[in-house]
Amino acid sequence: MKLTVAVIGAGIVGVSCAEHLRRAGCAVTLIERGTAGGATSSGNAGILAACGVIPVATPGIIGKIPRLVLGPHQPVFVRAAQVPRLLPWALRYLRNASAGRVETIAAALAPLVTGTVAEHRALAAGSGAEELLRESDYVYLYPGRKDAEGEDWNWRLRARHAITADFLDRNALTKADAALGPRYRLGRRLGGHGYLLDPEEYVRRIADFFCQNGGEFLRAEVARLRPGDAKVTAAWPGGEKKFDRAVVACGIWSQKFAAQLGHKTMMQSERGYHLDFHGASHVPPHPYMLADTKAVLTPMAWGVRAAGLVEFAGLSAKPNPRAFRLLARAVREIYPDFTYDRHVEWMGHRPSTPDSLPFIGALPAHPQVLFAFGHQHLGLTMGPKTGRIIAALVCGGEAPCDLRPYRAGRFD
Ligand SMILES: Cc1cc2nc3c(=O)[nH]c(=O)nc-3n(C[C@H](O)[C@H](O)[C@H](O)COP(=O)(O)OP(=O)(O)OC[C@H]3O[C@@H](n4cnc5c(N)ncnc54)[C@H](O)[C@@H]3O)c2cc1C
């Protein structure tokens, strides 16, 4: 008899879990209220960030807050009404910015981001999604040496995880990209990275492959998970079904299930934005991270995507027009002569914990329920590895790394 498993949520994390579980021999039902890859996983910058061991909050962040929130390139927006709800998360988040904590967090992120391109290749193999994956360099752009030196601590920590980047002077930058505007004078180039030409289509193709090979896709909004007698019942309006295991992979919306099961997640939505430019006059030769604006410019199937920024405004507030203006300005600063046919605006919700680590693993009190959410800025990067870990846990295999840093209940 095959183990029956419900995976709730079909973003990159849920689809990765579902496909790895299917390959491991489980009878998997992927339950999604919308479309596969249609939520946060659709609008990200598409970077397979093998360098992503450094959380956003690093030593010295408190001194940088005024510039991050008020400066001309401010990448962070906070809505005043959100402050009381944000405060407990923010205090804990800032406590995690000490050198010691960041080093511990980096060590816990490393096994999830290292080898991400190979993990994606293995997951996508045969689905057609692999056609949307590109291996490439990833280049951080700095206005000047002082800005680059401000991140020396981060680069030294990355180097301790064997992530190294060479320096590019202005000549080397313009040799690779002649249209680059005068603002950026220094770069750091990381090899061994990758990006996706269309993140939503990529997830959809893997979900289709999962269905073509025996996986079941159920369109429903799960309202409750009820663990009992070693099984777990998933209930939705008009139906319910008992499974041997259930995996919660609903990104930011996972909080409701955690609360039902007696766990705090302390997650906040770090809202992020993108502008897609169709018919763009300039397409970068590889993705750029603008170190000042914290925006990413990625070549896409239709042209270019500029993505990034962080806004704390909850789940229901409308998108902030200032964010789109800032992204548009960032693009003009890279390419002063930039033109395009049309653009599309998007906002989505990064599921972020105060320690920048996801929840991955079985619940101590209900081992038939597993968590797979909270992947903050790096869910696309960490999704396939998370799926591999979940499949190992469900099928009695060996987890590929120490799972204690990702345990449910660490904020209870
Ligand atoms: C602007 C921006 C740029 C980013 N850039 C990158 C990047 O370059 N690289 C990277 O690695 N990461 C990046 N990220 C982060 C990444 O996009 C997220 O971490 C990732 O998409 C989270 O995936 P997920 O599967 O956990 O959640 P989601 O993609 O949000 O999927 C959750 C799914 O659960 C479904 N769901 C919710 N509740 C229920 C329910 N009750 N019943 C059924 N279904 C339900 C939702 O409909 C949704 O489809 C970026 C994020 C943003 C916002």
Tab-separated table of C-alpha atoms and ligand atoms in Angstrom:
chain	number	residue	atom	x	y	z
A	1	MET	CA	0.000	0.000	0.000
A	2	LYS	CA	1.346	3.410	-0.928
A	3	LEU	CA	1.477	6.108	1.751
A	4	THR	CA	-1.135	8.758	0.980
A	5	VAL	CA	0.141	12.319	1.329
A	6	ALA	CA	-1.636	15.651	0.980
A	7	VAL	CA	0.567	18.585	0.063
A	8	ILE	CA	-1.285	21.828	0.693
A	9	GLY	CA	-0.127	24.742	-1.445
A	10	ALA	CA	1.311	24.559	-4.965
A	11	GLY	CA	4.002	27.212	-4.928
A	12	ILE	CA	7.597	26.225	-5.665
A	13	VAL	CA	7.889	24.636	-2.216
A	14	GLY	CA	4.666	22.584	-2.383
A	15	VAL	CA	5.243	21.469	-5.976
A	16	SER	CA	8.821	20.434	-5.102
A	17	CYS	CA	7.544	18.428	-2.109
A	18	ALA	CA	4.759	16.821	-4.165
A	19	GLU	CA	7.049	15.781	-7.013
A	20	HIS	CA	9.786	14.422	-4.731
A	21	LEU	CA	7.174	12.484	-2.716
A	22	ARG	CA	5.665	11.080	-5.922
A	23	ARG	CA	9.086	9.950	-7.113
A	24	ALA	CA	9.682	8.330	-3.710
A	25	GLY	CA	6.579	6.158	-4.246
A	26	CYS	CA	3.825	8.010	-2.348
A	27	ALA	CA	0.249	8.572	-3.568
A	28	VAL	CA	0.262	12.381	-3.505
A	29	THR	CA	-2.633	14.850	-3.670
A	30	LEU	CA	-1.518	18.434	-4.257
A	31	ILE	CA	-4.231	20.750	-2.941
A	32	GLU	CA	-4.222	24.355	-4.155
A	33	ARG	CA	-6.892	27.036	-3.946
A	34	GLY	CA	-5.592	28.915	-6.996
A	35	THR	CA	-3.168	27.833	-9.697
A	36	ALA	CA	0.216	26.127	-9.436
A	37	GLY	CA	2.945	28.738	-9.021
A	38	GLY	CA	0.396	31.558	-9.193
A	39	ALA	CA	1.110	33.262	-5.840
A	40	THR	CA	4.480	34.415	-4.445
A	41	SER	CA	6.322	31.908	-6.596
A	42	SER	CA	5.169	33.669	-9.764
A	43	GLY	CA	6.618	37.110	-9.161
A	44	ASN	CA	10.045	36.600	-7.665
A	45	ALA	CA	13.284	37.715	-9.280
A	46	GLY	CA	13.919	34.197	-10.555
A	47	ILE	CA	17.401	33.893	-9.038
A	48	LEU	CA	18.747	30.507	-7.947
A	49	ALA	CA	20.795	32.175	-5.259
A	50	ALA	CA	23.533	29.750	-4.314
A	51	CYS	CA	25.126	32.695	-2.478
A	52	GLY	CA	22.068	33.193	-0.247
A	53	VAL	CA	23.533	32.312	3.129
A	54	ILE	CA	23.383	35.860	4.507
A	55	PRO	CA	20.103	36.983	6.054
A	56	VAL	CA	18.924	40.511	5.320
A	57	ALA	CA	19.617	41.641	8.894
A	58	THR	CA	23.378	41.718	9.492
A	59	PRO	CA	25.591	43.457	12.082
A	60	GLY	CA	25.158	47.233	11.896
A	61	ILE	CA	21.621	47.088	10.487
A	62	ILE	CA	20.223	49.236	13.287
A	63	GLY	CA	22.452	52.153	12.254
A	64	LYS	CA	21.391	51.700	8.633
A	65	ILE	CA	17.632	51.769	9.327
A	66	PRO	CA	17.170	55.542	8.731
A	67	ARG	CA	18.819	55.287	5.299
A	68	LEU	CA	16.959	52.072	4.429
A	69	VAL	CA	13.598	53.655	5.247
A	70	LEU	CA	14.142	57.321	4.363
A	71	GLY	CA	17.050	57.535	1.886
A	72	PRO	CA	16.622	58.359	-1.828
A	73	HIS	CA	17.140	54.684	-2.749
A	74	GLN	CA	15.179	53.388	0.234
A	75	PRO	CA	14.439	49.689	-0.281
A	76	VAL	CA	12.255	49.376	2.851
A	77	PHE	CA	8.752	50.766	3.388
A	78	VAL	CA	6.824	50.538	6.630
A	79	ARG	CA	3.157	51.504	6.957
A	80	ALA	CA	2.589	53.267	10.283
A	81	ALA	CA	-0.572	51.264	11.057
A	82	GLN	CA	1.482	48.079	10.839
A	83	VAL	CA	4.065	49.065	13.488
A	84	PRO	CA	2.319	47.623	16.603
A	85	ARG	CA	1.835	44.229	14.892
A	86	LEU	CA	5.345	44.317	13.489
A	87	LEU	CA	7.164	45.188	16.702
A	88	PRO	CA	7.547	41.699	18.302
A	89	TRP	CA	8.787	40.309	14.979
A	90	ALA	CA	11.112	43.262	14.396
A	91	LEU	CA	12.692	43.105	17.847
A	92	ARG	CA	13.427	39.425	17.438
A	93	TYR	CA	14.598	39.975	13.885
A	94	LEU	CA	17.066	42.643	14.995
A	95	ARG	CA	18.329	40.437	17.820
A	96	ASN	CA	19.235	37.923	15.130
A	97	ALA	CA	21.501	40.485	13.449
A	98	SER	CA	24.450	40.030	15.836
A	99	ALA	CA	27.618	38.605	14.289
A	100	GLY	CA	27.278	35.344	16.210
A	101	ARG	CA	23.641	34.816	15.281
A	102	VAL	CA	24.213	35.665	11.613
A	103	GLU	CA	27.036	33.118	11.483
A	104	THR	CA	24.737	30.465	12.990
A	105	ILE	CA	21.936	31.364	10.574
A	106	ALA	CA	24.332	31.271	7.607
A	107	ALA	CA	25.449	27.779	8.639
A	108	ALA	CA	21.789	26.690	8.716
A	109	LEU	CA	20.957	28.280	5.357
A	110	ALA	CA	24.016	26.856	3.599
A	111	PRO	CA	22.731	23.276	3.166
A	112	LEU	CA	19.474	24.620	1.705
A	113	VAL	CA	21.003	26.975	-0.886
A	114	THR	CA	24.214	25.144	-1.829
A	115	GLY	CA	23.816	23.199	-5.059
A	116	THR	CA	20.505	24.874	-5.881
A	117	VAL	CA	21.111	24.812	-9.640
A	118	ALA	CA	21.744	21.055	-9.575
A	119	GLU	CA	18.699	20.545	-7.314
A	120	HIS	CA	16.548	22.456	-9.808
A	121	ARG	CA	17.977	20.518	-12.753
A	122	ALA	CA	17.148	17.232	-11.001
A	123	LEU	CA	13.619	18.360	-10.109
A	124	ALA	CA	12.805	19.801	-13.523
A	125	ALA	CA	14.320	16.941	-15.554
A	126	GLY	CA	11.893	15.680	-18.179
A	127	SER	CA	9.130	18.166	-17.331
A	128	GLY	CA	9.978	20.789	-19.945
A	129	ALA	CA	10.622	23.253	-17.111
A	130	GLU	CA	14.366	22.760	-17.539
A	131	GLU	CA	14.113	24.777	-20.789
A	132	LEU	CA	13.384	27.837	-18.615
A	133	LEU	CA	16.505	27.437	-16.467
A	134	ARG	CA	19.697	29.302	-17.312
A	135	GLU	CA	23.062	28.857	-15.612
A	136	SER	CA	24.912	32.133	-15.282
A	137	ASP	CA	26.966	34.548	-13.239
A	138	TYR	CA	25.229	36.788	-10.733
A	139	VAL	CA	26.733	40.276	-10.449
A	140	TYR	CA	26.377	42.666	-7.501
A	141	LEU	CA	26.643	46.278	-8.673
A	142	TYR	CA	28.001	49.033	-6.407
A	143	PRO	CA	28.149	52.783	-7.070
A	144	GLY	CA	31.688	52.896	-5.648
A	145	ARG	CA	34.360	51.248	-3.558
A	146	LYS	CA	33.004	52.601	-0.268
A	147	ASP	CA	29.614	50.978	-0.914
A	148	ALA	CA	31.316	47.681	-1.716
A	149	GLU	CA	33.510	47.886	1.385
A	150	GLY	CA	30.345	48.328	3.463
A	151	GLU	CA	29.540	44.700	2.606
A	152	ASP	CA	33.004	43.257	3.266
A	153	TRP	CA	31.812	41.440	6.389
A	154	ASN	CA	29.098	39.651	4.335
A	155	TRP	CA	31.570	38.625	1.654
A	156	ARG	CA	34.019	37.281	4.230
A	157	LEU	CA	31.252	35.177	5.752
A	158	ARG	CA	30.218	33.910	2.310
A	159	ALA	CA	33.858	32.978	1.642
A	160	ARG	CA	33.810	30.804	4.773
A	161	HIS	CA	31.040	28.857	3.015
A	162	ALA	CA	33.170	28.588	-0.153
A	163	ILE	CA	31.136	31.282	-1.928
A	164	THR	CA	33.591	33.597	-3.615
A	165	ALA	CA	33.241	36.530	-5.994
A	166	ASP	CA	35.816	38.367	-8.028
A	167	PHE	CA	35.885	42.153	-8.389
A	168	LEU	CA	34.882	43.821	-11.652
A	169	ASP	CA	36.025	47.366	-12.331
A	170	ARG	CA	34.106	49.740	-14.555
A	171	ASN	CA	35.980	48.522	-17.658
A	172	ALA	CA	35.122	44.898	-16.996
A	173	LEU	CA	31.486	45.822	-16.298
A	174	THR	CA	31.064	47.758	-19.547
A	175	LYS	CA	32.933	45.110	-21.528
A	176	ALA	CA	30.192	42.651	-20.544
A	177	ASP	CA	27.391	45.203	-20.847
A	178	ALA	CA	28.176	48.262	-22.956
A	179	ALA	CA	24.863	49.973	-22.145
A	180	LEU	CA	25.489	50.115	-18.377
A	181	GLY	CA	24.888	53.658	-17.098
A	182	PRO	CA	27.561	55.631	-15.216
A	183	ARG	CA	26.099	55.108	-11.706
A	184	TYR	CA	27.623	51.676	-11.138
A	185	ARG	CA	31.419	51.646	-11.061
A	186	LEU	CA	32.218	48.388	-9.302
A	187	GLY	CA	30.884	44.858	-9.394
A	188	ARG	CA	31.359	41.535	-7.681
A	189	ARG	CA	30.774	38.497	-9.863
A	190	LEU	CA	29.574	35.180	-8.468
A	191	GLY	CA	29.863	32.129	-10.696
A	192	GLY	CA	27.753	28.974	-10.462
A	193	HIS	CA	24.396	30.721	-10.225
A	194	GLY	CA	21.239	30.398	-12.258
A	195	TYR	CA	17.919	32.039	-13.006
A	196	LEU	CA	14.529	31.174	-14.460
A	197	LEU	CA	13.136	32.844	-17.572
A	198	ASP	CA	9.560	32.563	-16.239
A	199	PRO	CA	9.203	31.408	-12.594
A	200	GLU	CA	5.413	30.861	-12.746
A	201	GLU	CA	5.522	28.814	-15.942
A	202	TYR	CA	8.423	26.817	-14.476
A	203	VAL	CA	6.375	25.771	-11.434
A	204	ARG	CA	3.335	25.075	-13.608
A	205	ARG	CA	5.300	22.753	-15.902
A	206	ILE	CA	6.605	20.728	-12.939
A	207	ALA	CA	3.063	20.530	-11.523
A	208	ASP	CA	1.777	19.327	-14.918
A	209	PHE	CA	4.527	16.708	-15.038
A	210	PHE	CA	3.555	15.581	-11.529
A	211	CYS	CA	-0.071	15.104	-12.704
A	212	GLN	CA	0.928	13.348	-15.947
A	213	ASN	CA	2.866	10.821	-13.863
A	214	GLY	CA	0.209	9.805	-11.389
A	215	GLY	CA	0.016	12.776	-8.988
A	216	GLU	CA	-3.417	14.219	-8.208
A	217	PHE	CA	-4.182	17.963	-8.270
A	218	LEU	CA	-7.185	19.079	-6.245
A	219	ARG	CA	-8.522	22.624	-6.529
A	220	ALA	CA	-9.722	23.498	-3.015
A	221	GLU	CA	-9.001	25.896	-0.173
A	222	VAL	CA	-8.185	23.783	2.844
A	223	ALA	CA	-9.844	25.209	5.943
A	224	ARG	CA	-8.646	22.776	8.611
A	225	LEU	CA	-6.170	20.041	9.337
A	226	ARG	CA	-7.311	17.539	11.991
A	227	PRO	CA	-4.670	15.077	13.140
A	228	GLY	CA	-6.009	11.874	14.746
A	229	ASP	CA	-5.264	8.121	15.088
A	230	ALA	CA	-1.916	8.408	13.252
A	231	LYS	CA	-3.616	9.934	10.207
A	232	VAL	CA	-4.657	13.476	9.365
A	233	THR	CA	-7.847	14.833	7.830
A	234	ALA	CA	-7.785	17.800	5.478
A	235	ALA	CA	-11.137	19.588	5.302
A	236	TRP	CA	-12.309	22.155	2.758
A	237	PRO	CA	-15.748	23.621	2.004
A	238	GLY	CA	-17.828	20.720	0.711
A	239	GLY	CA	-15.304	17.959	1.334
A	240	GLU	CA	-12.688	16.290	3.448
A	241	LYS	CA	-10.248	13.394	3.140
A	242	LYS	CA	-8.033	11.390	5.451
A	243	PHE	CA	-4.344	11.012	4.556
A	244	ASP	CA	-1.386	9.204	6.119
A	245	ARG	CA	0.598	12.462	6.042
A	246	ALA	CA	-0.057	16.118	5.294
A	247	VAL	CA	2.554	18.711	4.301
A	248	VAL	CA	1.728	22.373	4.919
A	249	ALA	CA	3.375	24.397	2.124
A	250	CYS	CA	1.175	27.492	1.951
A	251	GLY	CA	3.903	30.128	2.181
A	252	ILE	CA	2.745	33.110	4.251
A	253	TRP	CA	-0.756	31.606	4.525
A	254	SER	CA	0.612	28.623	6.485
A	255	GLN	CA	0.222	30.552	9.747
A	256	LYS	CA	-3.427	29.545	10.028
A	257	PHE	CA	-2.558	25.827	10.039
A	258	ALA	CA	0.311	26.337	12.472
A	259	ALA	CA	-2.093	28.077	14.865
A	260	GLN	CA	-4.650	25.235	14.526
A	261	LEU	CA	-1.886	22.779	15.434
A	262	GLY	CA	-0.718	24.796	18.427
A	263	HIS	CA	2.411	26.437	17.025
A	264	LYS	CA	3.534	30.030	16.675
A	265	THR	CA	5.384	30.962	13.495
A	266	MET	CA	5.952	34.682	14.162
A	267	MET	CA	5.978	35.093	10.355
A	268	GLN	CA	5.477	38.481	8.741
A	269	SER	CA	4.844	39.211	5.096
A	270	GLU	CA	7.861	41.013	3.688
A	271	ARG	CA	5.989	42.362	0.709
A	272	GLY	CA	8.063	42.564	-2.448
A	273	TYR	CA	7.445	44.139	-5.841
A	274	HIS	CA	8.273	43.663	-9.461
A	275	LEU	CA	7.975	45.470	-12.760
A	276	ASP	CA	8.041	43.322	-15.886
A	277	PHE	CA	9.145	45.128	-19.038
A	278	HIS	CA	7.963	43.524	-22.268
A	279	GLY	CA	9.855	44.404	-25.422
A	280	ALA	CA	12.722	45.931	-23.423
A	281	SER	CA	15.430	47.793	-25.332
A	282	HIS	CA	18.131	46.472	-22.957
A	283	VAL	CA	18.414	43.007	-21.441
A	284	PRO	CA	21.262	42.376	-18.977
A	285	PRO	CA	23.775	39.650	-19.924
A	286	HIS	CA	23.206	38.055	-16.484
A	287	PRO	CA	21.138	39.019	-13.434
A	288	TYR	CA	22.265	42.073	-11.484
A	289	MET	CA	21.769	42.782	-7.799
A	290	LEU	CA	21.835	46.544	-7.201
A	291	ALA	CA	23.506	46.731	-3.833
A	292	ASP	CA	22.112	50.209	-3.034
A	293	THR	CA	18.432	49.728	-3.975
A	294	LYS	CA	18.469	45.989	-3.152
A	295	ALA	CA	16.636	45.440	-6.439
A	296	VAL	CA	17.409	42.648	-8.874
A	297	LEU	CA	17.319	42.953	-12.651
A	298	THR	CA	16.796	39.598	-14.386
A	299	PRO	CA	16.565	38.659	-18.065
A	300	MET	CA	13.145	37.076	-18.641
A	301	ALA	CA	11.411	35.316	-21.531
A	302	TRP	CA	9.565	38.560	-22.396
A	303	GLY	CA	12.349	41.051	-21.661
A	304	VAL	CA	13.366	42.154	-18.177
A	305	ARG	CA	12.056	41.898	-14.614
A	306	ALA	CA	13.086	44.404	-11.948
A	307	ALA	CA	12.194	42.934	-8.556
A	308	GLY	CA	12.852	43.479	-4.891
A	309	LEU	CA	12.170	45.992	-2.083
A	310	VAL	CA	10.630	45.203	1.266
A	311	GLU	CA	7.372	46.577	2.611
A	312	PHE	CA	5.684	45.841	5.915
A	313	ALA	CA	2.001	46.501	5.308
A	314	GLY	CA	0.238	43.207	6.050
A	315	LEU	CA	-1.567	40.898	3.689
A	316	SER	CA	-4.492	43.002	2.534
A	317	ALA	CA	-3.188	46.553	1.876
A	318	LYS	CA	-3.060	47.695	-1.743
A	319	PRO	CA	0.319	47.847	-3.509
A	320	ASN	CA	2.360	50.964	-2.827
A	321	PRO	CA	2.871	53.097	-5.977
A	322	ARG	CA	6.143	54.474	-4.529
A	323	ALA	CA	7.648	50.995	-4.776
A	324	PHE	CA	6.959	50.836	-8.508
A	325	ARG	CA	8.438	54.309	-9.000
A	326	LEU	CA	11.586	53.272	-7.142
A	327	LEU	CA	11.979	50.133	-9.261
A	328	ALA	CA	11.451	52.109	-12.470
A	329	ARG	CA	14.115	54.584	-11.362
A	330	ALA	CA	16.518	51.756	-10.549
A	331	VAL	CA	16.165	50.441	-14.102
A	332	ARG	CA	16.843	53.887	-15.572
A	333	GLU	CA	19.950	54.148	-13.402
A	334	ILE	CA	21.315	50.957	-14.896
A	335	TYR	CA	20.186	51.754	-18.437
A	336	PRO	CA	19.615	55.508	-18.901
A	337	ASP	CA	18.225	54.947	-22.451
A	338	PHE	CA	15.869	52.137	-21.405
A	339	THR	CA	12.625	51.811	-23.417
A	340	TYR	CA	9.971	49.100	-23.579
A	341	ASP	CA	6.587	48.291	-25.158
A	342	ARG	CA	4.538	47.721	-21.999
A	343	HIS	CA	5.038	46.945	-18.341
A	344	VAL	CA	3.246	44.837	-15.713
A	345	GLU	CA	3.185	45.645	-11.973
A	346	TRP	CA	3.114	42.951	-9.272
A	347	MET	CA	3.308	42.689	-5.483
A	348	GLY	CA	3.670	39.518	-3.402
A	349	HIS	CA	4.314	38.195	0.097
A	350	ARG	CA	7.634	36.730	1.226
A	351	PRO	CA	6.963	34.417	4.193
A	352	SER	CA	9.589	35.646	6.660
A	353	THR	CA	10.479	34.372	10.110
A	354	PRO	CA	12.475	36.458	12.620
A	355	ASP	CA	15.493	34.145	12.242
A	356	SER	CA	15.316	34.024	8.413
A	357	LEU	CA	15.065	30.229	8.567
A	358	PRO	CA	12.171	28.171	7.212
A	359	PHE	CA	10.119	25.581	9.033
A	360	ILE	CA	10.924	22.141	7.659
A	361	GLY	CA	10.010	18.938	9.421
A	362	ALA	CA	7.417	16.871	11.251
A	363	LEU	CA	5.537	18.269	14.253
A	364	PRO	CA	6.645	16.741	17.561
A	365	ALA	CA	3.055	16.183	18.782
A	366	HIS	CA	1.630	15.185	15.382
A	367	PRO	CA	4.372	13.548	13.305
A	368	GLN	CA	1.870	12.865	10.518
A	369	VAL	CA	1.879	16.619	9.785
A	370	LEU	CA	4.966	18.248	8.311
A	371	PHE	CA	5.786	21.917	7.837
A	372	ALA	CA	7.495	23.243	4.690
A	373	PHE	CA	7.167	27.030	4.704
A	374	GLY	CA	8.788	30.283	5.797
A	375	HIS	CA	11.418	30.458	3.038
A	376	GLN	CA	11.585	34.295	3.125
A	377	HIS	CA	13.622	35.815	0.265
A	378	LEU	CA	14.872	32.441	-0.971
A	379	GLY	CA	11.957	30.066	-1.540
A	380	LEU	CA	12.737	29.569	-5.192
A	381	THR	CA	16.326	28.730	-4.330
A	382	MET	CA	15.475	26.410	-1.416
A	383	GLY	CA	12.261	24.796	-2.766
A	384	PRO	CA	13.694	21.681	-4.455
A	385	LYS	CA	15.994	20.865	-1.515
A	386	THR	CA	13.061	21.302	0.863
A	387	GLY	CA	11.075	18.841	-1.260
A	388	ARG	CA	13.919	16.335	-1.099
A	389	ILE	CA	14.097	16.650	2.702
A	390	ILE	CA	10.328	16.252	3.123
A	391	ALA	CA	10.309	13.138	0.916
A	392	ALA	CA	13.149	11.653	2.982
A	393	LEU	CA	11.288	12.333	6.239
A	394	VAL	CA	7.997	10.869	4.990
A	395	CYS	CA	9.575	7.790	3.427
A	396	GLY	CA	11.969	6.968	6.254
A	397	GLY	CA	15.112	8.084	4.449
A	398	GLU	CA	17.975	9.995	5.980
A	399	ALA	CA	17.670	13.780	6.080
A	400	PRO	CA	20.571	15.329	4.141
A	401	CYS	CA	21.379	17.841	6.901
A	402	ASP	CA	20.717	18.715	10.544
A	403	LEU	CA	17.046	19.776	10.657
A	404	ARG	CA	17.050	21.226	14.185
A	405	PRO	CA	17.414	24.868	13.065
A	406	TYR	CA	14.151	24.554	11.064
A	407	ARG	CA	12.053	22.866	13.762
A	408	ALA	CA	8.440	23.789	14.406
A	409	GLY	CA	7.885	25.118	17.893
A	410	ARG	CA	11.036	27.220	18.119
A	411	PHE	CA	8.927	30.370	18.649
A	412	ASP	CA	6.267	28.794	20.920
B	1	LIG	C1	9.781	40.496	-5.129
B	1	LIG	C2	10.271	39.126	-4.717
B	1	LIG	C3	11.459	38.642	-5.261
B	1	LIG	C4	11.934	37.389	-4.882
B	1	LIG	N1	13.049	36.891	-5.506
B	1	LIG	C5	13.487	35.653	-5.201
B	1	LIG	C6	14.596	35.110	-5.903
B	1	LIG	O1	15.149	35.716	-6.808
B	1	LIG	N2	15.035	33.877	-5.534
B	1	LIG	C7	14.437	33.154	-4.541
B	1	LIG	O2	14.906	32.074	-4.216
B	1	LIG	N3	13.328	33.628	-3.906
B	1	LIG	C8	12.850	34.854	-4.216
B	1	LIG	N4	11.738	35.349	-3.584
B	1	LIG	C9	11.094	34.543	-2.541
B	1	LIG	C10	10.221	33.447	-3.114
B	1	LIG	O3	9.412	33.936	-4.160
B	1	LIG	C11	9.347	32.853	-2.010
B	1	LIG	O4	10.141	32.485	-0.902
B	1	LIG	C12	8.641	31.587	-2.543
B	1	LIG	O5	7.900	31.895	-3.696
B	1	LIG	C13	7.728	31.001	-1.489
B	1	LIG	O6	7.165	29.865	-2.080
B	1	LIG	P1	6.035	29.034	-1.359
B	1	LIG	O7	5.765	27.845	-2.201
B	1	LIG	O8	6.421	28.809	0.055
B	1	LIG	O9	4.778	30.035	-1.300
B	1	LIG	P2	3.749	30.513	-2.438
B	1	LIG	O10	4.391	30.607	-3.761
B	1	LIG	O11	3.107	31.734	-1.885
B	1	LIG	O12	2.727	29.329	-2.507
B	1	LIG	C14	1.797	29.049	-1.483
B	1	LIG	C15	0.561	28.480	-2.149
B	1	LIG	O13	-0.336	28.041	-1.140
B	1	LIG	C16	-1.656	28.290	-1.612
B	1	LIG	N5	-2.554	28.284	-0.458
B	1	LIG	C17	-2.536	29.153	0.592
B	1	LIG	N6	-3.477	28.804	1.479
B	1	LIG	C18	-4.089	27.704	1.002
B	1	LIG	C19	-5.152	26.877	1.480
B	1	LIG	N7	-5.756	27.135	2.653
B	1	LIG	N8	-5.558	25.813	0.724
B	1	LIG	C20	-4.952	25.555	-0.476
B	1	LIG	N9	-3.953	26.302	-0.988
B	1	LIG	C21	-3.519	27.361	-0.242
B	1	LIG	C22	-1.540	29.640	-2.300
B	1	LIG	O14	-2.603	29.865	-3.193
B	1	LIG	C23	-0.183	29.516	-2.981
B	1	LIG	O15	-0.293	29.049	-4.308
B	1	LIG	C24	11.229	36.608	-3.944
B	1	LIG	C25	10.024	37.086	-3.414
B	1	LIG	C26	9.539	38.326	-3.801
B	1	LIG	C27	8.244	38.801	-3.259
